[in-house]
Amino acid sequence: EVQLVETGGGLIQPGGSLRLSCAASGFTVSSNYMSWVRQAPGKGLEWVSVIYSDGRTYYTDSVKGRFTISRDNSKNTVYLQMNSLRAEDTAVYYCTRAVGRGDFEYFQHWGQGTLVTVSS
Amino acid sequence: DIQMTQSPSTLSASVGDRVTITCRASQSISGWLAWYQQKPGKAPKLLIYEASSLESGVPSRFSGSGSGTEFTLTISSLQPDDFATYYCQQYNSYWTFGQGTKVEIK
């Protein structure tokens, strides 16, 4: 059974840093496209970042230069390092596993989410 | 960037109603579209992928159609468990979600 468990959320002051973790089971993260998706309170879903199976990484414009996605194959875990946090980064962050055909992959599996609150 | 626009934003319906939600893409995405259902405090759940393919375990009252820039999600007979927010998502070029459609009890 596929499982994704996010940890690392919490209350952080503006300008601070936080690292989210996504521990996966039931599949191998290095063989899949793994993404982070966030949802601000009362708002819709926003894709944040992806790490492809070949290691390439991409980010939505609003987090470029501040967030870094990575993975540890030995721990089957994906990370999101978030620096220079802003109030507008406040959201529930979901880890997702994409499946599909070639470069066209949708989010079949989702974690339960972890809340990040940026506030002084 | 590809923008996704859903309509309506809110839909009031009764159990047993046929419900249709529309999603428009700002440019052609072929059939690379998914639909998700989200209930309060829960993660989104995949319903439909490739515009019209039903995810395993999803009831057959859910169906999707469309290609290019116009897509629809239809619930043939609304059930109590279906009151939720629905999102479309393009995955032709990275990933973009629609703003969501909340289906509420009439």
Tab-separated table of C-alpha atoms in Angstrom:
chain	number	residue	atom	x	y	z
A	1	GLU	CA	0.000	0.000	0.000
A	2	VAL	CA	1.289	3.443	-0.934
A	3	GLN	CA	1.671	5.843	1.985
A	4	LEU	CA	3.028	9.371	2.216
A	5	VAL	CA	3.606	10.917	5.642
A	6	GLU	CA	4.577	14.578	5.893
A	7	THR	CA	6.246	16.072	8.957
A	8	GLY	CA	8.050	19.261	9.826
A	9	GLY	CA	5.341	21.888	9.744
A	10	GLY	CA	4.832	24.453	12.464
A	11	LEU	CA	4.834	28.122	13.405
A	12	ILE	CA	7.772	30.107	12.068
A	13	GLN	CA	8.568	33.806	12.002
A	14	PRO	CA	8.823	35.699	8.702
A	15	GLY	CA	12.292	35.315	7.236
A	16	GLY	CA	12.801	31.979	8.965
A	17	SER	CA	13.486	28.516	7.583
A	18	LEU	CA	11.740	25.181	7.838
A	19	ARG	CA	12.318	21.746	6.328
A	20	LEU	CA	9.411	19.506	5.487
A	21	SER	CA	9.852	15.763	5.131
A	22	CYS	CA	7.739	13.249	3.241
A	23	ALA	CA	8.383	9.638	4.160
A	24	ALA	CA	7.154	7.251	1.491
A	25	SER	CA	6.299	3.577	1.671
A	26	GLY	CA	4.956	1.077	-0.813
A	27	PHE	CA	7.015	2.450	-3.703
A	28	THR	CA	10.435	3.971	-4.461
A	29	VAL	CA	10.601	7.774	-4.551
A	30	SER	CA	13.614	7.807	-6.858
A	31	SER	CA	11.591	6.060	-9.572
A	32	ASN	CA	8.719	8.547	-9.465
A	33	TYR	CA	7.880	12.204	-9.949
A	34	MET	CA	7.400	13.611	-6.439
A	35	SER	CA	5.773	16.989	-5.890
A	36	TRP	CA	4.756	19.362	-3.148
A	37	VAL	CA	1.358	21.054	-3.416
A	38	ARG	CA	0.130	23.687	-0.976
A	39	GLN	CA	-3.215	25.090	0.072
A	40	ALA	CA	-3.504	28.401	1.893
A	41	PRO	CA	-6.299	28.586	4.492
A	42	GLY	CA	-9.664	28.678	2.726
A	43	LYS	CA	-8.002	28.786	-0.700
A	44	GLY	CA	-7.381	26.458	-3.625
A	45	LEU	CA	-4.548	24.125	-4.509
A	46	GLU	CA	-1.192	25.357	-5.800
A	47	TRP	CA	1.610	23.216	-7.180
A	48	VAL	CA	4.915	24.223	-5.566
A	49	SER	CA	7.761	21.991	-6.700
A	50	VAL	CA	8.683	18.695	-8.357
A	51	ILE	CA	11.673	16.372	-8.360
A	52	TYR	CA	11.741	14.045	-11.344
A	53	SER	CA	13.080	10.510	-11.310
A	54	ASP	CA	16.197	11.741	-13.149
A	55	GLY	CA	16.797	14.342	-10.423
A	56	ARG	CA	15.668	17.459	-12.278
A	57	THR	CA	13.831	19.947	-10.102
A	58	TYR	CA	11.324	22.701	-10.904
A	59	TYR	CA	9.501	25.316	-8.872
A	60	THR	CA	6.579	27.651	-9.161
A	61	ASP	CA	7.774	31.241	-9.677
A	62	SER	CA	6.780	32.492	-6.224
A	63	VAL	CA	9.185	30.120	-4.429
A	64	LYS	CA	12.139	30.059	-6.842
A	65	GLY	CA	15.363	30.861	-5.056
A	66	ARG	CA	13.793	30.280	-1.628
A	67	PHE	CA	12.614	26.651	-1.653
A	68	THR	CA	14.641	23.552	-2.504
A	69	ILE	CA	13.256	20.093	-3.137
A	70	SER	CA	15.471	17.068	-2.630
A	71	ARG	CA	15.312	13.387	-1.811
A	72	ASP	CA	17.221	10.798	0.185
A	73	ASN	CA	16.968	7.506	-1.642
A	74	SER	CA	18.305	5.526	1.324
A	75	LYS	CA	15.452	6.830	3.475
A	76	ASN	CA	12.873	6.858	0.650
A	77	THR	CA	12.070	10.393	1.708
A	78	VAL	CA	11.485	13.674	-0.093
A	79	TYR	CA	12.229	17.053	1.470
A	80	LEU	CA	11.228	20.651	0.956
A	81	GLN	CA	13.685	23.149	2.396
A	82	MET	CA	11.920	26.472	2.785
A	83	ASN	CA	13.992	29.608	3.422
A	84	SER	CA	13.116	33.300	3.662
A	85	LEU	CA	9.562	32.396	4.564
A	86	ARG	CA	6.808	34.941	4.053
A	87	ALA	CA	3.291	35.274	5.418
A	88	GLU	CA	1.947	34.235	2.024
A	89	ASP	CA	3.695	30.850	2.365
A	90	THR	CA	1.259	29.964	5.147
A	91	ALA	CA	-0.520	26.826	3.962
A	92	VAL	CA	-1.036	23.130	4.351
A	93	TYR	CA	1.722	21.445	2.361
A	94	TYR	CA	0.920	18.126	0.717
A	95	CYS	CA	3.418	15.622	-0.637
A	96	THR	CA	2.235	13.841	-3.772
A	97	ARG	CA	3.294	10.956	-5.971
A	98	ALA	CA	2.616	11.374	-9.666
A	99	VAL	CA	1.821	8.574	-12.063
A	100	GLY	CA	0.932	8.608	-15.711
A	101	ARG	CA	2.464	8.317	-19.142
A	102	GLY	CA	5.906	9.683	-19.891
A	103	ASP	CA	6.026	13.389	-19.122
A	104	PHE	CA	2.269	13.561	-18.476
A	105	GLU	CA	1.686	12.606	-14.880
A	106	TYR	CA	-1.093	13.377	-12.424
A	107	PHE	CA	-1.168	13.157	-8.639
A	108	GLN	CA	-2.503	9.744	-7.721
A	109	HIS	CA	-1.333	9.648	-4.108
A	110	TRP	CA	-1.369	12.387	-1.485
A	111	GLY	CA	-0.111	12.633	2.072
A	112	GLN	CA	-2.264	13.968	4.887
A	113	GLY	CA	-0.567	17.369	4.774
A	114	THR	CA	1.435	19.435	7.245
A	115	LEU	CA	0.546	22.986	8.252
A	116	VAL	CA	3.102	25.753	7.933
A	117	THR	CA	2.194	29.050	9.595
A	118	VAL	CA	4.420	32.055	8.981
A	119	SER	CA	3.656	34.729	11.527
A	120	SER	CA	5.347	36.945	14.084
B	1	ASP	CA	1.737	29.407	-17.917
B	2	ILE	CA	-1.527	27.543	-18.463
B	3	GLN	CA	-4.481	28.947	-16.534
B	4	MET	CA	-7.466	26.816	-15.539
B	5	THR	CA	-10.903	28.327	-14.973
B	6	GLN	CA	-13.720	26.386	-13.355
B	7	SER	CA	-17.405	27.224	-13.300
B	8	PRO	CA	-19.437	27.612	-11.283
B	9	SER	CA	-17.515	28.473	-8.116
B	10	THR	CA	-20.390	27.207	-5.993
B	11	LEU	CA	-23.186	24.857	-6.902
B	12	SER	CA	-26.266	24.120	-4.786
B	13	ALA	CA	-27.876	20.767	-5.502
B	14	SER	CA	-30.023	18.052	-3.986
B	15	VAL	CA	-29.416	14.347	-3.563
B	16	GLY	CA	-30.240	12.623	-6.823
B	17	ASP	CA	-29.500	15.655	-9.010
B	18	ARG	CA	-27.302	15.467	-12.079
B	19	VAL	CA	-24.406	17.863	-11.599
B	20	THR	CA	-21.984	19.241	-14.181
B	21	ILE	CA	-18.824	21.259	-13.521
B	22	THR	CA	-16.915	22.929	-16.347
B	23	CYS	CA	-13.185	23.545	-16.610
B	24	ARG	CA	-11.521	25.651	-19.293
B	25	ALA	CA	-7.813	25.803	-20.097
B	26	SER	CA	-6.130	28.960	-21.416
B	27	GLN	CA	-4.504	26.874	-24.170
B	28	SER	CA	-4.876	23.364	-25.500
B	29	ILE	CA	-3.871	20.663	-23.040
B	30	SER	CA	-4.984	17.759	-25.239
B	31	GLY	CA	-6.524	15.288	-22.769
B	32	TRP	CA	-4.076	15.838	-19.917
B	33	LEU	CA	-6.638	16.754	-17.313
B	34	ALA	CA	-7.485	15.332	-13.906
B	35	TRP	CA	-10.313	15.910	-11.465
B	36	TYR	CA	-10.002	15.753	-7.675
B	37	GLN	CA	-12.480	15.763	-4.819
B	38	GLN	CA	-11.591	17.399	-1.502
B	39	LYS	CA	-13.505	17.323	1.763
B	40	PRO	CA	-12.799	19.744	4.630
B	41	GLY	CA	-9.600	18.946	6.495
B	42	LYS	CA	-8.682	16.145	4.102
B	43	ALA	CA	-6.247	15.701	1.244
B	44	PRO	CA	-7.597	15.799	-2.305
B	45	LYS	CA	-8.638	12.477	-3.818
B	46	LEU	CA	-8.129	11.610	-7.473
B	47	LEU	CA	-11.372	10.916	-9.357
B	48	ILE	CA	-10.607	11.165	-13.080
B	49	TYR	CA	-7.396	11.265	-15.141
B	50	GLU	CA	-6.726	11.725	-18.853
B	51	ALA	CA	-9.985	13.693	-18.971
B	52	SER	CA	-12.274	10.666	-18.920
B	53	SER	CA	-10.571	7.698	-17.218
B	54	LEU	CA	-12.107	6.731	-13.886
B	55	GLU	CA	-9.646	6.094	-11.083
B	56	SER	CA	-9.913	2.646	-9.529
B	57	GLY	CA	-12.459	2.529	-6.722
B	58	VAL	CA	-14.280	5.707	-7.745
B	59	PRO	CA	-18.046	5.226	-8.210
B	60	SER	CA	-19.281	5.075	-11.784
B	61	ARG	CA	-21.657	8.009	-11.202
B	62	PHE	CA	-18.587	10.190	-11.778
B	63	SER	CA	-17.571	10.780	-15.380
B	64	GLY	CA	-15.372	13.180	-17.271
B	65	SER	CA	-15.267	14.393	-20.836
B	66	GLY	CA	-13.590	16.912	-23.101
B	67	SER	CA	-10.335	17.635	-24.859
B	68	GLY	CA	-8.306	20.615	-25.947
B	69	THR	CA	-9.533	23.491	-23.790
B	70	GLU	CA	-13.021	22.478	-22.601
B	71	PHE	CA	-13.713	19.780	-20.026
B	72	THR	CA	-16.581	18.668	-17.822
B	73	LEU	CA	-17.030	16.573	-14.703
B	74	THR	CA	-20.483	15.049	-14.320
B	75	ILE	CA	-22.018	13.370	-11.302
B	76	SER	CA	-25.005	11.460	-12.652
B	77	SER	CA	-26.949	11.189	-9.386
B	78	LEU	CA	-25.574	13.212	-6.476
B	79	GLN	CA	-25.125	11.240	-3.265
B	80	PRO	CA	-24.705	12.575	0.322
B	81	ASP	CA	-20.999	11.664	0.244
B	82	ASP	CA	-20.450	13.833	-2.858
B	83	PHE	CA	-20.893	17.201	-1.137
B	84	ALA	CA	-17.341	18.498	-1.379
B	85	THR	CA	-15.071	20.795	-3.391
B	86	TYR	CA	-13.914	19.662	-6.813
B	87	TYR	CA	-10.757	20.774	-8.617
B	88	CYS	CA	-9.620	20.284	-12.172
B	89	GLN	CA	-5.894	20.121	-12.895
B	90	GLN	CA	-3.914	20.304	-16.111
B	91	TYR	CA	-0.717	18.285	-16.387
B	92	ASN	CA	0.219	19.093	-19.963
B	93	SER	CA	2.864	21.554	-18.789
B	94	TYR	CA	3.811	21.294	-15.148
B	95	TRP	CA	0.649	21.419	-13.065
B	96	THR	CA	-2.097	24.001	-12.592
B	97	PHE	CA	-5.357	23.674	-10.688
B	98	GLY	CA	-8.667	25.358	-11.236
B	99	GLN	CA	-9.949	27.525	-8.405
B	100	GLY	CA	-12.394	24.856	-7.247
B	101	THR	CA	-16.146	24.263	-7.284
B	102	LYS	CA	-17.919	23.772	-3.993
B	103	VAL	CA	-20.938	21.477	-4.238
B	104	GLU	CA	-23.274	22.226	-1.369
B	105	ILE	CA	-26.639	21.011	-0.198
B	106	LYS	CA	-29.607	22.883	-1.625
